[in-house]
Coordinates of C-alpha atoms in Angstrom, one line a residue:
M74 CA -22.0 34.8 20.7
S75 CA -20.4 33.1 17.7
W76 CA -22.1 30.3 15.9
H77 CA -20.1 27.2 14.9
P78 CA -21.4 24.9 12.2
Q79 CA -22.4 21.4 13.3
Y80 CA -20.7 19.8 10.2
R81 CA -17.2 20.3 9.1
S82 CA -16.4 20.7 5.5
S83 CA -14.8 17.7 3.9
K84 CA -14.7 16.2 0.4
F85 CA -14.6 12.7 2.0
R86 CA -17.7 13.1 4.2
H87 CA -19.9 11.0 1.9
V88 CA -17.4 8.2 1.1
Y89 CA -19.2 4.9 1.0
G90 CA -18.2 1.2 0.8
K91 CA -19.3 -0.9 -2.1
A92 CA -19.0 -4.7 -2.1
A93 CA -18.1 -6.3 -5.5
S94 CA -20.7 -8.4 -7.3
K95 CA -20.5 -12.1 -7.2
D96 CA -18.7 -12.5 -10.5
K97 CA -15.9 -10.1 -9.2
C98 CA -15.3 -12.1 -6.0
Y99 CA -12.9 -15.1 -5.6
D100 CA -14.9 -18.2 -4.7
C101 CA -14.0 -21.6 -3.4
V102 CA -10.8 -20.4 -1.8
P103 CA -9.6 -22.6 1.1
I104 CA -8.8 -19.8 3.5
T105 CA -6.6 -20.8 6.5
R106 CA -8.2 -21.6 9.9
N107 CA -5.1 -20.4 11.8
V108 CA -6.0 -18.3 14.8
H109 CA -2.9 -16.1 14.5
D110 CA -3.8 -12.4 14.5
N111 CA -2.6 -11.3 11.0
H112 CA -4.0 -10.2 7.7
F113 CA -3.4 -13.6 5.9
C114 CA -3.8 -11.7 2.6
A115 CA -1.5 -9.5 0.5
V116 CA -2.5 -7.7 -2.7
N117 CA -0.8 -5.8 -5.5
P118 CA -2.0 -4.7 -9.0
H119 CA -1.2 -8.1 -10.5
F120 CA -1.9 -10.7 -7.8
I121 CA -3.8 -11.5 -4.7
A122 CA -2.0 -13.9 -2.2
V123 CA -3.9 -15.6 0.6
V124 CA -2.7 -18.1 3.2
T125 CA -4.5 -21.4 2.7
E126 CA -5.2 -24.7 4.5
C127 CA -2.6 -27.3 3.7
A128 CA -1.8 -30.7 5.1
G129 CA 1.8 -31.4 6.1
G130 CA 3.2 -27.9 6.2
G131 CA 2.2 -24.3 5.3
A132 CA 1.1 -23.0 1.9
F133 CA -0.4 -19.9 0.3
L134 CA -2.1 -19.2 -3.0
V135 CA -1.1 -16.6 -5.6
I136 CA -4.1 -15.8 -7.9
P137 CA -3.9 -13.3 -10.8
I138 CA -6.0 -10.3 -9.8
H139 CA -8.3 -10.6 -12.9
Q140 CA -9.0 -14.3 -12.3
T141 CA -12.2 -14.0 -10.4
G142 CA -15.0 -16.5 -10.0
K143 CA -14.6 -20.1 -8.7
L144 CA -11.1 -21.3 -8.1
D145 CA -10.0 -24.7 -9.3
P146 CA -9.6 -27.1 -6.3
H147 CA -6.3 -28.3 -7.7
Y148 CA -4.9 -24.8 -8.3
P149 CA -1.1 -24.8 -7.7
K150 CA 0.2 -23.5 -4.3
I151 CA 3.4 -22.0 -2.9
C152 CA 4.2 -24.7 -0.4
G153 CA 7.8 -24.7 0.7
H154 CA 7.3 -24.1 4.4
K155 CA 7.4 -27.0 6.9
G156 CA 5.0 -25.2 9.3
N157 CA 1.9 -23.0 9.0
V158 CA 2.5 -19.7 7.1
L159 CA 1.8 -16.8 9.5
D160 CA 2.4 -13.7 7.3
I161 CA 2.9 -12.8 3.6
K162 CA 3.9 -9.4 2.1
W163 CA 4.5 -8.4 -1.5
N164 CA 7.7 -6.5 -2.3
P165 CA 6.5 -2.8 -2.8
F166 CA 9.0 -2.3 -5.7
N167 CA 8.6 -5.6 -7.5
D168 CA 5.1 -7.0 -8.1
F169 CA 6.5 -10.5 -8.8
V170 CA 8.4 -11.0 -5.5
I171 CA 6.7 -12.0 -2.2
A172 CA 8.0 -12.8 1.2
S173 CA 6.5 -15.3 3.7
C174 CA 7.2 -16.3 7.2
S175 CA 6.2 -19.4 9.1
E176 CA 6.1 -21.5 12.3
D177 CA 9.2 -23.3 11.0
A178 CA 11.3 -20.2 12.1
T179 CA 12.2 -19.3 8.5
V180 CA 11.5 -16.4 6.1
K181 CA 11.4 -17.3 2.4
I182 CA 11.5 -15.0 -0.7
W183 CA 9.6 -16.2 -3.7
D184 CA 9.7 -15.2 -7.4
I185 CA 6.3 -15.5 -9.0
P186 CA 6.2 -16.2 -12.8
K187 CA 4.3 -13.8 -15.0
H188 CA 2.4 -16.7 -16.7
L189 CA -0.3 -18.7 -14.9
L190 CA 1.0 -21.3 -12.4
T191 CA 0.9 -24.9 -13.7
R192 CA 2.5 -26.7 -10.8
N193 CA 3.3 -26.1 -7.1
I194 CA 6.3 -24.0 -6.3
T195 CA 8.4 -25.5 -3.5
S196 CA 11.8 -23.9 -4.0
P197 CA 12.2 -20.3 -2.8
E198 CA 14.5 -17.7 -4.4
K199 CA 16.0 -17.0 -1.0
E200 CA 15.8 -18.4 2.5
L201 CA 16.5 -16.4 5.6
L202 CA 17.6 -18.4 8.7
G203 CA 18.2 -16.6 11.9
H204 CA 15.3 -16.8 14.3
A205 CA 15.2 -19.5 17.0
R206 CA 11.4 -19.7 17.2
R207 CA 8.5 -19.1 14.8
V208 CA 8.4 -15.9 12.8
G209 CA 5.1 -14.1 13.1
L210 CA 5.6 -10.7 11.3
I211 CA 7.5 -9.4 8.2
E212 CA 7.6 -5.9 6.8
W213 CA 9.4 -4.5 3.7
H214 CA 11.1 -1.1 4.1
P215 CA 8.9 1.6 2.5
T216 CA 11.7 3.4 0.5
A217 CA 14.8 1.3 0.4
N218 CA 15.1 -1.6 -2.1
N219 CA 15.5 -5.2 -0.8
I220 CA 15.4 -4.4 3.0
L221 CA 13.2 -6.7 5.0
F222 CA 12.3 -6.8 8.7
S223 CA 11.2 -9.9 10.5
S224 CA 9.9 -10.5 14.0
G225 CA 9.8 -13.8 15.8
Y226 CA 8.7 -15.4 19.0
D227 CA 12.3 -15.2 20.2
Y228 CA 11.5 -11.5 20.9
K229 CA 13.9 -10.3 18.3
I230 CA 13.5 -8.1 15.2
M231 CA 16.0 -8.9 12.4
I232 CA 16.9 -6.7 9.5
W233 CA 17.8 -8.5 6.3
N234 CA 19.6 -7.2 3.2
L235 CA 18.5 -9.2 0.2
D236 CA 21.0 -7.5 -2.2
T237 CA 23.1 -10.6 -2.4
E238 CA 23.4 -13.6 -4.7
D239 CA 23.3 -16.1 -1.8
A240 CA 20.3 -18.4 -1.8
V241 CA 20.5 -18.9 2.0
I242 CA 21.2 -15.9 4.2
S243 CA 21.9 -16.8 7.9
N244 CA 23.4 -13.5 9.1
P245 CA 21.0 -10.5 9.4
V246 CA 22.6 -7.0 9.1
K247 CA 21.1 -5.9 12.4
I248 CA 19.3 -7.5 15.3
L249 CA 17.0 -5.3 17.5
D250 CA 16.9 -6.8 20.9
A251 CA 14.8 -4.2 22.7
H252 CA 11.7 -6.3 23.5
R253 CA 11.0 -8.7 26.4
D254 CA 7.9 -10.3 24.9
V255 CA 6.4 -11.1 21.5
V256 CA 6.1 -8.2 19.0
L257 CA 2.5 -7.9 17.8
S258 CA 2.9 -5.1 15.3
M259 CA 5.4 -3.1 13.3
S260 CA 5.0 0.1 11.4
F261 CA 7.4 2.5 9.6
N262 CA 7.2 6.3 9.2
T263 CA 7.1 7.7 5.7
D264 CA 10.9 7.6 4.9
G265 CA 11.5 4.4 7.0
S266 CA 13.9 6.1 9.5
L267 CA 11.7 5.2 12.5
L268 CA 10.0 2.0 13.5
A269 CA 7.1 1.8 15.9
T270 CA 6.3 -1.5 17.6
A271 CA 3.5 -2.9 19.7
C272 CA 4.5 -5.6 22.2
R273 CA 2.6 -8.2 24.3
D274 CA 4.0 -6.4 27.4
R275 CA 1.4 -3.6 26.5
K276 CA 4.1 -1.1 25.5
I277 CA 4.5 0.9 22.4
R278 CA 8.1 1.6 21.4
L279 CA 9.6 4.0 18.9
I280 CA 12.9 2.7 17.6
D281 CA 15.7 3.9 15.5
P282 CA 16.2 0.7 13.4
R283 CA 19.8 1.3 12.3
A284 CA 21.1 2.3 15.7
G285 CA 18.9 -0.2 17.5
T286 CA 18.0 2.4 20.3
V287 CA 14.6 2.9 21.8
L288 CA 13.7 6.6 21.4
Q289 CA 10.3 6.6 23.1
E290 CA 8.4 4.1 25.2
A291 CA 4.7 4.2 26.2
S292 CA 3.6 2.2 29.2
Y293 CA 0.0 3.6 29.5
K294 CA -1.7 1.0 31.7
S295 CA -5.3 1.7 30.7
H296 CA -4.7 0.9 27.0
R297 CA -3.5 -2.6 26.2
V298 CA -2.1 -2.2 22.7
N299 CA -2.4 -4.8 19.9
K300 CA -1.6 -2.9 16.7
V301 CA 0.2 0.3 16.1
L302 CA 0.4 2.5 13.0
F303 CA 2.4 5.6 11.9
L304 CA 0.1 8.3 10.5
G305 CA 2.2 9.5 7.6
N306 CA 4.2 12.7 8.1
V307 CA 1.9 14.2 10.9
K308 CA 4.2 12.9 13.6
K309 CA 1.4 10.9 15.3
L310 CA 0.8 7.2 16.1
F311 CA -2.5 5.4 16.1
S312 CA -3.0 2.2 18.1
T313 CA -5.8 -0.3 18.6
G314 CA -6.2 -2.5 21.6
T315 CA -8.4 -3.1 24.7
S316 CA -9.3 -1.1 27.7
R317 CA -9.3 -2.2 31.4
W318 CA -12.9 -3.4 30.9
N319 CA -12.0 -5.4 27.8
N320 CA -13.7 -3.0 25.4
R321 CA -12.2 -2.6 22.0
Q322 CA -10.3 0.7 22.1
I323 CA -8.5 3.1 19.8
A324 CA -5.9 5.7 20.8
L325 CA -3.9 8.5 19.2
W326 CA -0.4 9.4 20.3
D327 CA 2.1 12.2 19.8
Q328 CA 5.3 10.8 18.3
N329 CA 7.5 12.9 20.5
D330 CA 5.6 12.2 23.8
L331 CA 4.2 8.7 24.4
S332 CA 3.5 9.2 28.1
V333 CA -0.3 9.9 27.6
P334 CA -2.4 9.5 24.5
L335 CA -3.8 12.6 22.8
L336 CA -7.1 10.7 22.3
E337 CA -8.7 7.6 23.7
E338 CA -12.0 6.1 22.6
D339 CA -13.9 2.9 23.4
L340 CA -15.7 1.4 20.4
D341 CA -17.6 -1.7 21.5
G342 CA -17.4 -4.8 23.6
S343 CA -16.5 -7.3 20.9
S344 CA -13.5 -9.5 21.4
G345 CA -12.0 -9.4 17.8
L346 CA -8.9 -7.6 17.0
L347 CA -8.9 -4.2 15.2
F348 CA -6.7 -3.8 12.1
P349 CA -5.8 -0.1 11.3
F350 CA -5.0 1.2 7.8
Y351 CA -4.0 4.7 6.9
D352 CA -4.2 6.5 3.6
S353 CA -1.7 9.4 3.7
D354 CA -3.0 10.9 0.5
T355 CA -6.5 11.5 1.7
H356 CA -5.6 11.5 5.4
M357 CA -8.3 8.8 6.0
L358 CA -8.0 6.1 8.6
Y359 CA -9.8 2.8 8.3
V360 CA -10.4 0.5 11.3
V361 CA -11.3 -3.1 10.3
G362 CA -12.7 -5.4 12.9
K363 CA -11.7 -9.1 12.9
G364 CA -14.6 -11.4 13.5
D365 CA -17.2 -8.9 12.4
G366 CA -18.2 -7.3 9.1
N367 CA -17.6 -3.6 10.0
I368 CA -15.1 -1.1 8.6
R369 CA -15.1 2.2 10.4
Y370 CA -13.4 5.2 8.7
Y371 CA -12.2 8.5 10.0
E372 CA -10.5 11.6 8.8
I373 CA -7.3 12.8 10.5
S374 CA -6.8 16.5 11.1
P375 CA -3.7 18.3 12.4
E376 CA -5.5 20.1 15.2
K377 CA -8.1 19.0 17.8
P378 CA -10.2 16.9 17.8
Y379 CA -7.6 15.1 15.5
L380 CA -10.0 12.2 14.7
N381 CA -13.2 12.9 12.9
Y382 CA -15.6 10.0 12.4
L383 CA -17.0 9.8 8.9
M384 CA -19.1 6.6 8.5
E385 CA -19.1 2.8 8.9
Y386 CA -19.4 0.1 6.3
R387 CA -21.4 -2.8 7.7
S388 CA -21.8 -6.4 6.5
H389 CA -23.4 -9.5 8.1
L390 CA -20.4 -11.6 6.8
P391 CA -17.5 -11.6 9.3
Q392 CA -14.0 -11.2 8.1
K393 CA -11.0 -13.3 9.3
G394 CA -8.4 -11.3 7.5
I395 CA -8.1 -8.4 5.2
G396 CA -5.9 -7.3 2.2
M397 CA -5.3 -3.8 0.8
M398 CA -4.7 -2.8 -2.8
P399 CA -1.9 -0.2 -3.3
K400 CA -3.1 3.2 -4.6
R401 CA -1.6 2.5 -8.1
G402 CA -4.0 -0.4 -8.5
L403 CA -7.2 1.5 -7.9
E404 CA -9.9 2.3 -10.5
V405 CA -9.6 6.1 -10.6
S406 CA -12.4 6.4 -13.3
A407 CA -14.8 5.2 -10.6
C408 CA -13.5 7.7 -8.0
E409 CA -12.2 4.7 -5.9
I410 CA -9.9 5.9 -3.1
F411 CA -9.3 2.6 -1.3
R412 CA -9.9 -1.1 -1.8
F413 CA -10.1 -3.9 0.7
Y414 CA -10.1 -7.7 0.0
K415 CA -12.1 -9.3 2.7
L416 CA -11.5 -13.0 3.7
I417 CA -14.7 -14.8 4.6
P418 CA -13.7 -18.4 5.6
T419 CA -17.3 -19.5 6.3
K420 CA -18.1 -19.1 2.6
S421 CA -14.5 -19.8 1.3
L422 CA -14.9 -16.3 -0.4
I423 CA -12.7 -13.3 -0.9
E424 CA -14.8 -10.2 -1.4
P425 CA -13.4 -6.9 -2.7
I426 CA -14.8 -3.8 -1.1
S427 CA -14.2 -0.4 -2.8
M428 CA -14.3 2.9 -0.9
I429 CA -15.8 5.4 -3.3
V430 CA -16.2 9.2 -3.3
P431 CA -19.5 10.0 -5.0
R432 CA -18.9 12.2 -8.0
R433 CA -21.1 12.8 -11.1
S434 CA -18.2 13.7 -13.4
E435 CA -16.5 10.9 -15.3
S436 CA -13.3 12.8 -15.7
Y437 CA -10.2 12.4 -13.6
Q438 CA -10.7 14.0 -10.1
E439 CA -7.3 15.5 -9.3
D440 CA -8.4 16.9 -5.9
I441 CA -8.9 13.3 -4.5
Y442 CA -5.9 11.8 -6.2
P443 CA -2.8 13.8 -5.1
L444 CA 0.7 12.5 -6.0
T445 CA 1.1 9.1 -4.4
T446 CA 3.9 6.6 -3.6
G447 CA 5.1 4.9 -6.8
A448 CA 6.6 1.5 -7.5
Q449 CA 10.2 2.7 -7.7
P450 CA 12.6 2.6 -4.6
A451 CA 14.1 5.9 -3.5
L452 CA 17.3 4.2 -2.1
T453 CA 19.4 1.1 -2.5
A454 CA 19.7 -1.2 0.5
Q455 CA 23.3 -0.1 1.1
E456 CA 22.5 3.6 1.0
W457 CA 19.9 3.2 3.7
L458 CA 22.2 1.0 5.8
N459 CA 24.8 3.8 5.5
G460 CA 22.4 6.3 7.1
V461 CA 20.7 8.0 4.2
N462 CA 17.0 8.9 4.5
K463 CA 14.8 9.8 1.6
G464 CA 11.1 10.0 1.2
P465 CA 9.2 7.8 -1.4
L466 CA 9.2 8.7 -5.1
L467 CA 5.8 10.2 -5.9
V468 CA 3.8 9.6 -9.1
S469 CA 0.5 10.7 -10.5
L470 CA -2.5 8.4 -10.9
R471 CA -3.8 10.2 -13.9
P472 CA -4.6 7.7 -16.7
G473 CA -1.9 7.9 -19.4
S474 CA 0.6 9.7 -17.3
G475 CA 3.1 6.9 -17.7
A476 CA 4.4 7.3 -14.2
M477 CA 3.7 3.7 -13.0
N478 CA 5.9 1.0 -14.2
S479 CA 5.5 -2.6 -13.0
V480 CA 8.4 -4.1 -14.9
P481 CA 11.1 -5.0 -12.2
Q482 CA 13.8 -2.3 -12.3
F483 CA 17.3 -2.1 -10.7
L484 CA 18.0 1.2 -9.0
E485 CA 21.2 2.9 -10.2
P486 CA 23.3 4.7 -7.5
Q487 CA 22.6 8.5 -7.6
P488 CA 24.2 11.4 -5.9
L489 CA 22.2 12.1 -2.8
T490 CA 23.5 15.6 -1.9
K491 CA 20.9 17.4 -3.9
T492 CA 17.9 15.2 -3.3
T493 CA 14.9 16.5 -1.5
D494 CA 12.1 14.7 0.4
L495 CA 9.1 15.1 -1.8
S496 CA 6.7 13.9 0.8
Q497 CA 8.0 16.5 3.3
Q498 CA 7.7 19.3 0.7
Q499 CA 4.1 18.2 0.0
G500 CA 3.1 19.2 3.5
W501 CA -0.3 18.8 5.1
G502 CA -3.0 18.4 2.5
G503 CA -0.9 20.2 -0.2
R504 CA 0.3 18.9 -3.5
M505 CA 3.4 19.7 -5.4
P506 CA 2.8 20.8 -9.0
L507 CA 2.8 17.8 -11.4
E508 CA 5.3 19.4 -13.7
D509 CA 7.9 19.7 -10.8
V510 CA 7.8 16.0 -9.9
Q511 CA 6.5 13.9 -12.8
K512 CA 8.7 15.0 -15.7
P513 CA 12.1 14.1 -14.1
H514 CA 10.6 10.8 -13.0
E515 CA 9.1 10.0 -16.4
I516 CA 12.5 10.7 -18.0
E517 CA 14.2 8.3 -15.6
V518 CA 11.5 5.6 -16.0
S519 CA 11.7 5.9 -19.9
R520 CA 15.5 5.7 -19.8
K521 CA 15.4 2.6 -17.6
Q522 CA 12.7 1.1 -19.8
Q523 CA 14.8 1.5 -22.9
K524 CA 17.7 -0.3 -21.1
V525 CA 15.3 -3.2 -20.1
E526 CA 14.0 -3.5 -23.7
E527 CA 17.6 -3.6 -25.1
K528 CA 18.5 -6.4 -22.8
L529 CA 15.4 -8.5 -23.5
P530 CA 15.4 -11.1 -26.3
K531 CA 13.3 -10.4 -29.4
N532 CA 10.4 -12.6 -28.4
E533 CA 10.2 -10.8 -25.0
Q534 CA 10.3 -7.4 -26.7
M535 CA 7.3 -8.4 -28.7
R536 CA 5.3 -8.7 -25.5
L537 CA 6.2 -5.1 -24.5
S538 CA 3.9 -2.4 -25.9
N539 CA 4.8 1.2 -25.0
G540 CA 6.8 -0.1 -22.0
F541 CA 4.0 -2.3 -20.6
D542 CA 3.6 -6.0 -20.7
I543 CA 0.5 -6.9 -22.6
F544 CA 0.1 -10.0 -20.4
E545 CA -0.2 -7.9 -17.3
C546 CA -3.4 -6.3 -18.7
P547 CA -5.5 -9.2 -20.1
P548 CA -8.4 -8.7 -22.5
P549 CA -11.8 -8.0 -20.9
K550 CA -13.8 -11.1 -20.0
T551 CA -17.1 -9.6 -19.2
E552 CA -19.3 -6.8 -20.4
N553 CA -18.5 -4.7 -17.4
E554 CA -14.7 -5.0 -18.0
L555 CA -15.3 -4.1 -21.6
L556 CA -17.3 -1.0 -20.6
Q557 CA -14.6 0.0 -18.1
M558 CA -11.9 -0.3 -20.8
F559 CA -14.1 1.7 -23.2
Y560 CA -14.6 4.5 -20.6
R561 CA -10.8 4.6 -20.0
Q562 CA -10.2 5.0 -23.7
Q563 CA -12.9 7.7 -23.9
E564 CA -11.2 9.6 -21.0
E565 CA -7.8 9.3 -22.7
I566 CA -9.3 10.6 -26.0
R567 CA -10.9 13.5 -24.2
R568 CA -7.7 14.4 -22.4
L569 CA -5.7 14.3 -25.7
R570 CA -8.3 16.5 -27.3
E571 CA -8.0 19.1 -24.5
L572 CA -4.2 19.0 -25.0
V573 CA -4.6 19.6 -28.8
N574 CA -7.0 22.5 -28.2
Q575 CA -4.6 24.1 -25.8
R576 CA -1.8 23.8 -28.3
D577 CA -4.0 25.3 -31.0
V578 CA -4.7 28.3 -28.7
Q579 CA -1.0 28.7 -28.0
I580 CA -0.2 28.6 -31.8
K581 CA -2.8 31.3 -32.5
Q582 CA -1.4 33.5 -29.7
L583 CA 2.1 33.1 -31.1
E584 CA 0.9 33.9 -34.6
L585 CA -0.8 37.1 -33.4
E586 CA 2.3 38.1 -31.5
L587 CA 4.4 37.6 -34.6
R588 CA 1.9 39.6 -36.7
N589 CA 2.0 42.4 -34.2
L590 CA 5.8 42.4 -34.2
G591 CA 5.8 42.5 -38.0
T592 CA 3.4 45.5 -38.1
D593 CA 5.5 47.3 -35.4
A594 CA 8.6 46.8 -37.4
G595 CA 6.9 48.1 -40.6
R596 CA 5.9 51.3 -38.8
Y597 CA 9.5 52.1 -37.9

């Protein structure tokens, strides 16, 4: 009789959640009281945006990520909507562009200045007019530049191409009219060629967004779906919802067969919504409960039982909404693999929560930081509309690798016949060698950076140091920030010393080979 170990081996088995100290939180933030089921918060490495209470229309705040502590009650707002703001999303390829949608049936695109806001912003960069009723959801395309999806209470999903100089766009490039009720959730697969939706009619649909056809439809009656999520490249969908007995429930689906879920599990009897988040780099799934303080996290495996429960972060403070920091904004020196921003309206507080892998070493842990999605688009909007699919461009999170660039770039058309999908080559749990991916990307980024610096005026060039804006990394304010910056510099010095030692060894080896060749030639 064979013996099977009770515990499975996993490097993420002991991941724990750590709430930020009081001085690292955002206090006195007037968080919205709207009952709409959305995140109400969007985060990138430079800013945190949160929907706020506002009389006579809708508004949201954009706060620099390092500006923690108490917020000035007269802090400027983004307040161009005539109705309540229902959703906000940062452009994944430009950290200074954000989209918002509202009950006034419009979607607006905003340019956020790099300097601190001194007055309210009321004029958007672009305005999208097409929905007949309020717009509840917006999503940026994961790999194509300037492609935005919006979903309204007119049961339609509209695809917008923002690669135009028009300030008002009233004609979407495509309208998906496959739903007979309100769309509650939208999610893309890795290359953005498929769209999964959850609808109020309790059905999950898998849609080809460019053709507008429904490829799969799930009408499983014992699972009333609220949110749906693509699980990276593993060809599976994850959904949260309620069971027949109104218990909160999670389900896992095969992308190619949505008739019956692969897995179905009741969690508890609470009434709040469950927000799912997936990290394709670590294959970890986080389930955040609205109205409670819990964050459950699991590890996804390609074979049964598929979903492996790891642990649960608990807090007595209930969250109304949640924001998520992209991987390129994490603190890798602290072994941080995920970061949430928890909205606590009862205390007017935004609390960062870091998910950390406990490691004793202070050096960069390459096994928990594989190549991840970068800040550069893989396609232009027109290329994606013409039918081209391409996975995201991958970068390394190693400090000093120079692979991340937050300066807005414009993608140049490239021949797509020889391109390969890096995310598909990466496979399940595997990583491509850094030399194969990073060097061509670094060359491309440095070439584009030179072009940007040439076009900038002299006073703008003075602000750029080694391709990075010095205002985007402000000087440390507290002792902790100073220590973190010191540790980063120490890590960089250690890494450079290792490189110098390796070069010295290579030089000695070459000298020995030359000496041996000289003696061999003397013999003959």
